[in-house]
Short mmCIF file of C-alpha atoms in Angstrom, two decimals:
data_model
loop_
_atom_site.label_atom_id
_atom_site.label_comp_id
_atom_site.label_asym_id
_atom_site.label_seq_id
_atom_site.Cartn_x
_atom_site.Cartn_y
_atom_site.Cartn_z
CA MET O 1 25.64 -20.21 18.91
CA VAL O 2 27.50 -22.88 16.92
CA TYR O 3 30.32 -20.59 16.00
CA SER O 4 30.90 -19.47 19.59
CA ALA O 5 31.26 -23.11 20.62
CA ASN O 6 33.79 -23.71 17.85
CA THR O 7 35.72 -20.61 18.81
CA ASN O 8 35.93 -21.64 22.44
CA HIS O 9 37.09 -25.08 21.41
CA SER O 10 39.83 -23.62 19.18
CA THR O 11 40.93 -21.30 21.96
CA SER O 12 41.10 -24.19 24.40
CA THR O 13 43.18 -26.20 21.94
CA GLN O 14 45.59 -23.33 21.50
CA ARG O 15 46.00 -22.96 25.26
CA THR O 16 46.73 -26.65 25.94
CA SER O 17 49.10 -26.95 22.96
CA HIS O 18 50.82 -23.58 23.26
CA PHE O 19 54.28 -24.93 24.00
CA SER O 20 54.10 -27.75 21.45
CA LEU O 21 53.01 -25.77 18.37
CA SER O 22 55.47 -24.02 16.10
CA ARG O 23 55.03 -20.30 15.45
CA PRO O 24 54.08 -20.79 11.74
CA LEU O 25 51.37 -23.26 12.72
CA MET O 26 50.03 -20.84 15.34
CA ILE O 27 49.84 -18.08 12.73
CA ILE O 28 47.99 -20.38 10.33
CA LEU O 29 45.48 -21.27 13.06
CA ILE O 30 44.90 -17.60 13.92
CA ILE O 31 44.43 -16.61 10.26
CA GLY O 32 42.09 -19.57 9.73
CA SER O 33 40.03 -18.50 12.72
CA LEU O 34 39.72 -14.96 11.36
CA ILE O 35 38.60 -16.26 7.96
CA LEU O 36 35.96 -18.43 9.59
CA THR O 37 34.74 -15.41 11.56
CA ILE O 38 34.39 -13.29 8.41
CA ILE O 39 32.56 -16.07 6.53
CA TYR O 40 30.20 -16.59 9.45
CA ILE O 41 29.39 -12.90 9.83
CA SER O 42 28.81 -12.43 6.09
CA HIS O 43 26.56 -15.47 6.04
CA GLN O 44 24.55 -14.11 8.96
CA GLY O 45 24.12 -10.89 6.98
CA ILE O 46 21.44 -12.69 5.02
CA ILE O 47 19.20 -12.62 8.10
CA VAL O 48 18.06 -9.03 8.43
CA THR O 49 14.67 -9.43 10.06
CA GLU O 50 13.90 -10.35 13.64
CA ILE O 51 10.45 -11.58 14.60
CA PHE O 52 9.29 -10.70 18.10
CA THR O 53 6.26 -11.84 20.01
CA ALA O 54 3.86 -9.07 20.93
CA GLY O 55 4.95 -9.30 24.57
CA SER O 56 8.69 -8.96 23.97
CA ALA O 57 8.84 -5.93 21.68
CA ARG O 58 6.56 -3.49 19.91
CA ASN O 59 8.86 -2.53 17.08
CA CYS O 60 10.67 -4.68 14.57
CA LEU O 61 13.57 -2.71 13.14
CA ILE O 62 15.16 -3.87 9.90
CA ASN O 63 18.75 -2.82 9.34
CA SER O 64 18.56 -0.21 6.55
CA LYS O 65 22.04 -0.88 5.24
CA GLN O 66 21.40 -4.60 4.98
CA ILE O 67 18.13 -3.98 3.14
CA ASP O 68 19.71 -1.56 0.66
CA GLN O 69 22.64 -3.83 -0.12
CA ASN O 70 21.19 -7.30 0.09
CA CYS O 71 17.43 -7.45 0.28
CA HIS O 72 14.32 -6.56 -1.67
CA TRP O 73 10.58 -6.88 -1.15
CA TYR O 74 8.22 -8.12 -3.83
CA PHE O 75 4.46 -8.61 -4.03
CA LEU O 76 3.38 -12.19 -3.32
CA ASN O 77 -0.43 -12.34 -3.41
CA TYR O 78 -3.74 -10.76 -2.49
CA THR O 79 -5.76 -12.44 0.27
CA PRO O 80 -9.39 -11.32 0.62
CA SER O 81 -11.08 -11.51 4.00
CA ALA O 82 -13.87 -14.02 4.58
CA TRP O 83 -16.31 -11.08 4.55
CA GLU O 84 -15.08 -9.98 1.13
CA SER O 85 -15.16 -13.53 -0.23
CA SER O 86 -18.80 -13.92 0.81
CA TRP O 87 -19.67 -10.91 -1.38
CA THR O 88 -17.41 -11.88 -4.27
CA ASP O 89 -18.69 -15.45 -4.42
CA ASN O 90 -22.34 -14.35 -4.45
CA ILE O 91 -22.20 -11.00 -6.25
CA GLU O 92 -24.44 -12.10 -9.15
CA GLN O 93 -27.24 -12.89 -6.71
CA LEU O 94 -26.55 -9.80 -4.57
CA GLN O 95 -26.38 -7.39 -7.54
CA ASN O 96 -30.06 -6.45 -7.22
CA ILE O 97 -30.37 -6.53 -3.41
CA VAL O 98 -27.24 -4.68 -2.29
CA CYS O 99 -28.91 -2.40 0.27
CA GLU O 100 -31.13 -5.18 1.61
CA THR O 101 -28.00 -7.27 2.18
CA LEU O 102 -25.91 -4.44 3.63
CA THR O 103 -28.58 -3.61 6.19
CA ASN O 104 -29.15 -7.12 7.50
CA ILE O 105 -27.91 -7.47 11.06
CA ASP O 106 -24.72 -9.39 10.24
CA ASN O 107 -23.45 -7.05 7.52
CA LEU O 108 -24.60 -3.98 9.41
CA ASN O 109 -22.54 -4.88 12.49
CA LYS O 110 -19.49 -5.74 10.40
CA SER O 111 -19.83 -2.46 8.48
CA ALA O 112 -20.04 -0.38 11.65
CA LEU O 113 -17.01 -2.09 13.21
CA ALA O 114 -14.95 -1.90 10.02
CA VAL O 115 -15.75 1.78 9.43
CA GLU O 116 -14.90 2.62 13.03
CA ARG O 117 -11.54 0.86 12.72
CA LEU O 118 -10.72 2.53 9.39
CA ILE O 119 -11.57 5.98 10.77
CA GLU O 120 -9.17 5.32 13.64
CA LEU O 121 -6.39 4.19 11.29
CA GLN O 122 -6.88 7.19 9.00
CA LYS O 123 -6.39 9.43 12.02
CA PHE O 124 -3.63 7.69 13.95
CA GLY O 125 -2.12 5.15 11.56
CA ARG O 126 -0.71 1.75 12.44
CA ASN O 127 1.44 3.07 15.32
CA GLN O 128 -1.48 3.05 17.73
CA THR O 129 -0.84 -0.53 18.85
CA GLU O 130 -3.06 -0.43 21.96
CA SER O 131 -6.30 0.06 20.02
CA ASN O 132 -9.39 -1.70 21.37
CA LYS O 133 -10.70 -1.81 17.79
CA GLN O 134 -7.94 -4.08 16.48
CA SER O 135 -10.19 -7.14 16.57
CA SER O 136 -12.04 -5.64 13.58
CA ASP O 137 -8.97 -6.32 11.43
CA ILE O 138 -10.48 -9.72 10.72
CA PHE O 139 -12.95 -8.01 8.38
CA LEU O 140 -10.16 -6.38 6.34
CA SER O 141 -8.31 -7.95 3.41
CA ARG O 142 -4.54 -8.24 2.91
CA MET O 143 -1.79 -7.48 0.43
CA VAL O 144 1.03 -9.98 0.96
CA TYR O 145 4.74 -9.37 0.31
CA GLN O 146 7.92 -11.40 0.71
CA GLN O 147 11.50 -10.42 1.29
CA LYS O 148 14.29 -11.83 -0.86
CA CYS O 149 17.93 -11.46 0.10
CA ILE O 150 21.23 -12.21 -1.60
CA ASN O 151 24.62 -12.65 0.03
CA PRO O 152 27.01 -10.34 -1.87
CA ILE O 153 29.97 -12.60 -1.07
CA THR O 154 28.53 -16.04 -1.78
CA ASN O 155 25.90 -14.79 -4.28
CA ILE O 156 23.45 -17.18 -2.64
CA SER O 157 19.85 -15.95 -2.48
CA SER O 158 17.31 -16.79 0.19
CA ARG O 159 13.68 -15.95 0.87
CA GLY O 160 13.03 -13.90 3.97
CA VAL O 161 9.91 -13.27 5.98
CA ILE O 162 6.42 -12.73 4.60
CA VAL O 163 4.49 -9.57 5.44
CA SER O 164 0.74 -9.04 5.05
CA GLN O 165 -0.64 -5.49 5.12
CA LEU O 166 -4.30 -4.62 5.63
CA ILE O 167 -6.56 -2.96 3.07
CA GLU O 168 -10.30 -2.25 3.11
CA PRO O 169 -12.39 -5.16 1.79
CA LEU O 170 -14.36 -5.17 -1.44
CA ILE O 171 -17.94 -5.37 -0.17
CA GLY O 172 -21.33 -3.85 -1.01
CA LEU O 173 -21.14 -1.06 -3.56
CA LEU O 174 -17.34 -0.88 -3.10
CA ARG O 175 -17.70 2.35 -1.12
CA ASP O 176 -18.49 3.34 2.47
CA PRO O 177 -21.17 0.73 3.36
CA LEU O 178 -23.04 3.15 5.64
CA THR O 179 -23.73 5.54 2.77
CA ILE O 180 -26.23 5.34 -0.14
CA CYS O 181 -28.58 2.90 1.63
CA ASN O 182 -31.18 4.12 4.13
CA ARG O 183 -29.91 4.58 7.66
CA VAL O 184 -30.84 1.99 10.27
CA ASN O 185 -31.83 3.19 13.73
CA THR O 186 -30.29 0.15 15.42
CA LEU O 187 -26.89 1.79 14.92
CA PRO O 188 -25.92 4.80 17.05
CA ALA O 189 -26.05 8.18 15.32
CA SER O 190 -22.26 8.45 15.69
CA ALA O 191 -21.83 5.61 13.16
CA TYR O 192 -23.24 7.89 10.47
CA GLU O 193 -21.10 10.94 11.21
CA GLY O 194 -19.33 11.68 7.93
CA ALA O 195 -21.43 9.12 6.01
CA ILE O 196 -22.00 11.51 3.11
CA LEU O 197 -22.22 10.73 -0.61
CA GLN O 198 -18.51 11.46 -1.14
CA SER O 199 -17.43 9.69 2.06
CA LYS O 200 -13.77 8.63 2.13
CA ARG O 201 -13.96 6.96 5.54
CA PHE O 202 -13.65 3.48 4.06
CA PHE O 203 -10.15 3.89 2.59
CA LEU O 204 -7.01 2.38 4.07
CA LEU O 205 -3.81 3.59 2.42
CA SER O 206 -0.48 1.86 2.95
CA VAL O 207 0.95 4.81 4.92
CA ALA O 208 -1.59 4.10 7.67
CA ALA O 209 -2.25 0.36 7.29
CA PRO O 210 -1.10 -2.13 9.97
CA PHE O 211 0.90 -5.10 8.81
CA TYR O 212 1.86 -8.49 10.17
CA ILE O 213 5.09 -10.43 9.90
CA HIS O 214 4.92 -14.16 9.26
CA SER O 215 7.66 -16.75 9.39
CA SER O 216 5.85 -18.78 6.74
CA THR O 217 2.63 -18.69 4.71
CA PRO O 218 0.22 -16.26 6.43
CA SER O 219 -2.57 -17.64 8.58
CA PRO O 220 -4.78 -15.95 11.19
CA ASN O 221 -3.12 -17.98 13.95
CA ASN O 222 0.48 -16.82 13.56
CA ASN O 223 0.00 -13.07 13.20
CA VAL O 224 2.36 -10.82 15.13
CA PRO O 225 1.66 -7.07 14.72
CA MET O 226 4.91 -5.24 13.98
CA MET O 227 6.34 -1.99 12.72
CA ILE O 228 9.24 -1.91 10.30
CA THR O 229 11.52 1.10 9.95
CA SER O 230 13.78 0.88 6.94
CA ASN O 231 13.36 3.91 4.69
CA ARG O 232 15.78 6.76 5.39
CA ARG O 233 13.46 9.41 4.03
CA ASN O 234 10.38 8.49 6.04
CA THR O 235 9.60 5.63 8.38
CA ASN O 236 5.96 5.49 7.22
CA LEU O 237 7.04 4.79 3.64
CA LEU O 238 7.59 1.05 3.92
CA PRO O 239 9.94 -0.74 1.51
CA TRP O 240 7.23 -2.71 -0.34
CA MET O 241 5.49 0.60 -1.11
CA TYR O 242 8.12 1.37 -3.72
CA GLN O 243 10.01 -1.88 -4.46
CA ARG O 244 7.49 -4.67 -5.03
CA SER O 245 8.45 -5.86 -8.52
CA LYS O 246 10.42 -9.06 -9.07
CA LEU O 247 11.78 -7.52 -12.27
CA ASN O 248 14.18 -5.27 -10.36
CA SER O 249 14.48 -7.34 -7.19
CA LEU O 250 18.25 -6.96 -7.00
CA ASP O 251 18.30 -3.21 -7.64
CA VAL O 252 20.63 -2.15 -4.82
CA GLU O 253 20.49 1.56 -5.64
CA THR O 254 16.88 2.11 -4.54
CA ASP O 255 17.65 4.21 -1.48
CA ILE O 256 20.59 5.99 -3.10
CA ARG O 257 18.32 7.28 -5.86
CA LYS O 258 15.91 8.88 -3.38
CA GLY O 259 12.69 7.89 -5.12
CA GLN O 260 9.91 10.43 -5.54
CA ASN O 261 6.38 10.46 -4.11
CA ILE O 262 4.08 11.23 -7.05
CA LEU O 263 0.34 11.97 -7.12
CA ILE O 264 -1.49 12.03 -10.48
CA ASP O 265 -5.06 13.31 -10.17
CA LEU O 266 -7.13 12.56 -13.27
CA GLY O 267 -10.27 14.67 -13.09
CA SER O 268 -8.92 17.01 -10.46
CA SER O 269 -11.16 20.08 -10.58
CA TYR O 270 -9.70 22.60 -8.12
CA PHE O 271 -7.25 21.46 -5.45
CA GLY O 272 -9.73 22.13 -2.64
CA ASN O 273 -13.14 21.40 -4.17
CA TRP O 274 -15.11 19.85 -7.03
CA ASN O 275 -17.91 22.06 -8.40
CA GLY O 276 -17.76 24.01 -5.15
CA ASP O 277 -18.11 20.90 -2.95
CA THR O 278 -15.13 20.71 -0.59
CA THR O 279 -16.05 17.17 0.50
CA ALA O 280 -15.54 16.00 -3.09
CA GLY O 281 -12.11 17.57 -3.57
CA ALA O 282 -9.33 15.04 -4.15
CA GLY O 283 -6.06 17.00 -4.17
CA ARG O 284 -6.34 18.43 -0.68
CA TRP O 285 -7.62 15.12 0.73
CA PHE O 286 -4.57 13.21 -0.52
CA TYR O 287 -2.25 16.02 0.57
CA GLU O 288 -3.65 16.04 4.12
CA TYR O 289 -3.80 12.25 4.42
CA TYR O 290 -0.12 11.82 3.55
CA LYS O 291 0.99 14.88 5.48
CA ARG O 292 -0.66 13.45 8.61
CA PHE O 293 2.00 10.74 8.49
CA GLY O 294 4.88 13.02 7.62
CA ILE O 295 5.01 12.36 3.88
CA LYS O 296 5.11 15.06 1.20
CA PHE O 297 4.55 14.66 -2.52
CA ASP O 298 7.50 15.59 -4.70
CA ARG O 299 5.22 15.99 -7.72
CA ILE O 300 1.48 16.48 -8.14
CA ILE O 301 0.11 16.33 -11.70
CA ALA O 302 -3.53 17.41 -12.06
CA TYR O 303 -5.58 16.84 -15.23
CA GLU O 304 -8.90 18.65 -15.59
CA TYR O 305 -11.14 18.90 -18.66
CA GLN O 306 -13.30 21.84 -17.52
CA ALA O 307 -11.69 25.26 -17.86
CA LEU O 308 -10.49 26.47 -14.45
CA ASN O 309 -9.82 30.01 -13.32
CA PRO O 310 -6.00 29.98 -13.13
CA LYS O 311 -5.80 32.46 -10.27
CA THR O 312 -8.38 30.54 -8.22
CA ALA O 313 -6.68 27.23 -8.98
CA TRP O 314 -3.25 28.38 -7.88
CA LYS O 315 -4.48 30.41 -4.92
CA GLN O 316 -5.96 27.28 -3.31
CA LEU O 317 -2.58 25.55 -3.14
CA PRO O 318 -0.72 25.35 0.20
CA ASP O 319 2.70 26.99 0.13
CA ASP O 320 4.56 23.66 0.11
CA VAL O 321 2.44 22.34 -2.80
CA PHE O 322 2.86 25.37 -5.06
CA PRO O 323 6.42 24.48 -6.27
CA VAL O 324 5.58 20.83 -7.07
CA TYR O 325 2.13 21.26 -8.65
CA THR O 326 1.46 20.94 -12.40
CA LEU O 327 -2.01 21.72 -13.77
CA ILE O 328 -2.85 20.29 -17.20
CA ASN O 329 -6.17 22.02 -17.90
CA THR O 330 -7.26 19.74 -20.69
CA GLY O 331 -8.89 16.34 -20.87
CA CYS O 332 -7.10 13.01 -20.73
CA GLU O 333 -6.73 11.07 -23.95
CA LYS O 334 -6.26 7.36 -24.59
CA SER O 335 -2.89 7.86 -26.31
CA GLY O 336 -0.35 10.50 -27.24
CA LYS O 337 1.04 13.30 -25.12
CA PHE O 338 -2.23 13.78 -23.23
CA SER O 339 -2.37 10.16 -22.15
CA PRO O 340 -1.56 10.07 -18.42
CA TRP O 341 0.26 6.75 -18.88
CA THR O 342 2.59 8.27 -21.48
CA ASN O 343 3.61 10.87 -18.91
CA LEU O 344 3.68 8.34 -16.06
CA LYS O 345 6.17 6.12 -17.88
CA ALA O 346 8.30 9.13 -18.74
CA MET O 347 8.54 10.51 -15.19
CA ALA O 348 8.20 7.59 -12.78
CA LYS O 349 10.59 4.77 -11.89
CA PRO O 350 9.88 1.47 -10.12
CA TYR O 351 11.43 2.83 -6.91
CA ASP O 352 9.00 5.80 -6.78
CA HIS O 353 5.80 5.74 -4.72
CA VAL O 354 2.97 6.55 -7.16
CA VAL O 355 -0.65 7.37 -6.32
CA ILE O 356 -3.27 7.66 -9.09
CA LYS O 357 -6.87 8.86 -8.87
CA LEU O 358 -8.99 8.29 -11.99
CA ASP O 359 -12.45 9.87 -12.08
CA ILE O 360 -13.12 11.84 -15.26
CA ASP O 361 -16.78 10.79 -15.67
CA THR O 362 -16.13 9.69 -19.25
CA PRO O 363 -16.41 5.90 -19.49
CA GLN O 364 -15.27 5.77 -23.12
CA ILE O 365 -11.87 7.11 -21.99
CA GLU O 366 -11.76 5.69 -18.45
CA GLY O 367 -12.38 2.14 -19.72
CA PRO O 368 -9.41 1.99 -22.11
CA LEU O 369 -7.16 3.72 -19.57
CA ILE O 370 -7.94 1.23 -16.80
CA ASN O 371 -7.60 -1.69 -19.22
CA GLU O 372 -4.11 -0.47 -20.09
CA VAL O 373 -3.21 -0.56 -16.41
CA LEU O 374 -4.57 -4.08 -16.19
CA ASN O 375 -2.74 -5.43 -19.25
CA ASP O 376 0.51 -3.46 -19.48
CA SER O 377 3.18 -4.36 -16.91
CA THR O 378 5.18 -1.24 -17.75
CA ILE O 379 2.24 0.74 -16.34
CA HIS O 380 0.92 -1.35 -13.44
CA SER O 381 4.42 -2.01 -12.08
CA LEU O 382 4.76 1.74 -11.48
CA ILE O 383 1.47 2.27 -9.60
CA ASP O 384 1.25 1.65 -5.86
CA GLU O 385 -2.16 3.11 -4.88
CA LEU O 386 -4.96 3.46 -7.44
CA PHE O 387 -8.39 5.06 -6.91
CA PHE O 388 -11.08 4.65 -9.55
CA GLU O 389 -14.82 5.33 -9.68
CA HIS O 390 -16.09 2.53 -11.89
CA HIS O 391 -19.42 3.59 -13.39
CA ILE O 392 -21.69 0.58 -13.95
CA THR O 393 -25.41 -0.18 -13.81
CA VAL O 394 -26.66 -1.00 -10.32
CA ARG O 395 -29.99 0.03 -8.86
CA GLU O 396 -28.66 1.99 -5.87
CA MET O 397 -26.40 4.21 -8.01
CA GLY O 398 -28.83 4.74 -10.89
CA LYS O 399 -29.72 8.35 -9.98
CA TYR O 400 -26.02 9.27 -9.97
CA TRP O 401 -24.61 7.14 -12.79
CA GLY O 402 -27.56 6.32 -15.01
CA ASN O 403 -27.27 3.01 -16.85
CA PRO O 404 -23.75 2.67 -18.27
CA PRO O 405 -22.49 -0.71 -19.51
CA GLY O 406 -21.32 -3.26 -16.95
CA SER O 407 -22.54 -4.72 -13.69
CA LEU O 408 -21.36 -4.79 -10.08
CA LYS O 409 -19.80 -8.18 -10.79
CA ASP O 410 -17.57 -6.51 -13.40
CA SER O 411 -16.38 -4.04 -10.76
CA TYR O 412 -15.54 -6.84 -8.33
CA ILE O 413 -13.59 -8.71 -11.00
CA LEU O 414 -11.71 -5.59 -12.12
CA PHE O 415 -10.75 -4.44 -8.64
CA THR O 416 -9.72 -7.94 -7.56
CA ARG O 417 -7.52 -8.45 -10.62
CA LEU O 418 -5.77 -5.12 -10.05
CA ARG O 419 -5.13 -6.00 -6.41
CA GLN O 420 -3.77 -9.35 -7.56
CA LEU O 421 -1.20 -7.41 -9.60
CA GLY O 422 0.07 -5.75 -6.41
CA ILE O 423 -1.78 -2.43 -6.74
CA ARG O 424 -3.63 -1.21 -3.65
CA MET O 425 -6.88 -0.68 -5.54
CA HIS O 426 -9.63 1.50 -4.05
CA SER O 427 -13.12 2.54 -5.24
CA TRP O 428 -13.29 6.34 -5.42
CA PRO O 429 -16.71 7.69 -4.33
#
């Protein structure tokens, strides 16, 4: 280290000149050395991330205190996989042959491998580093974040490492690619286990998603799988999951404020089922997914238009959900007190982790609500994970959705733009 060399040199000078230096000069030299030490240490405080090769360490631990005082993560960009880009670039041509394209040998193999990997991650999360399915990560897309730090003494800012975190790609009908279309007997029967209409196998939430640390702009050749532990409340709640806005990048009170985990379920039905179908229930699915990784919701707000039996609704709640659950048994509105965004802005802060599911089967309300998210930074800066069933006209979904306005291309554009804003955007089945 440069400083160690300077220190040794100073010490050597003091030893050889001990009898020739006056006491005041010795004191000045000692004090000067201490000042240099303090300046050096404070300057090094800017560097709070270590990058290891896969062979030297499995975990990359970021000093929590340094992060809270000096550093912040913000969203950098969205990087689609090559598989996703092939669909996005050709979606106008593929609009009318989605199933034919999904079941060709290339897409079929990619779908099977991607689904298998996502099922594994939903179950075990990113901590299972010895997976033999990790090679399938090449099919997944990425949300990219960068760290920015500021030295509290010198007030000099610097950009830290870049992190890319995986997310399921936007392909096919934007849902589990082994559903809807006819099954192909070239795949083993196990590939279709759980491939039901309301399949949620194709989701990858940030609490389970692997991420990679990069020393510079991400590229497939410099990926090093890592795990960061920096949040005092829960190690699976990564810092960019609640502090990804440049607007409050120097907010040093994030951890002190103990941000909330909030779920807003728009079109909730009962907590455990939708029209009696337990596979379609959203509340319990989110609850169990997050609980699997040790994370509890501090608030759950459920909106439902259809009249629910209050006793049935409340009886379905687990004991630890009961105190934090709010049921608003009336429909969402585009504005006013029944607008979910009015309530979101009133209750949530940028340092909260917010999950939204929007599926009220009413396009004339869903459309304006999702457009508000897209165009209003005071809304989209609060949302971390967003699930939305976008009803459009496409042959394969005609018997479920009919012929509402819009095409599959519109869905691709919408979902991509929301991901480009830093929201982990998912297509609800």
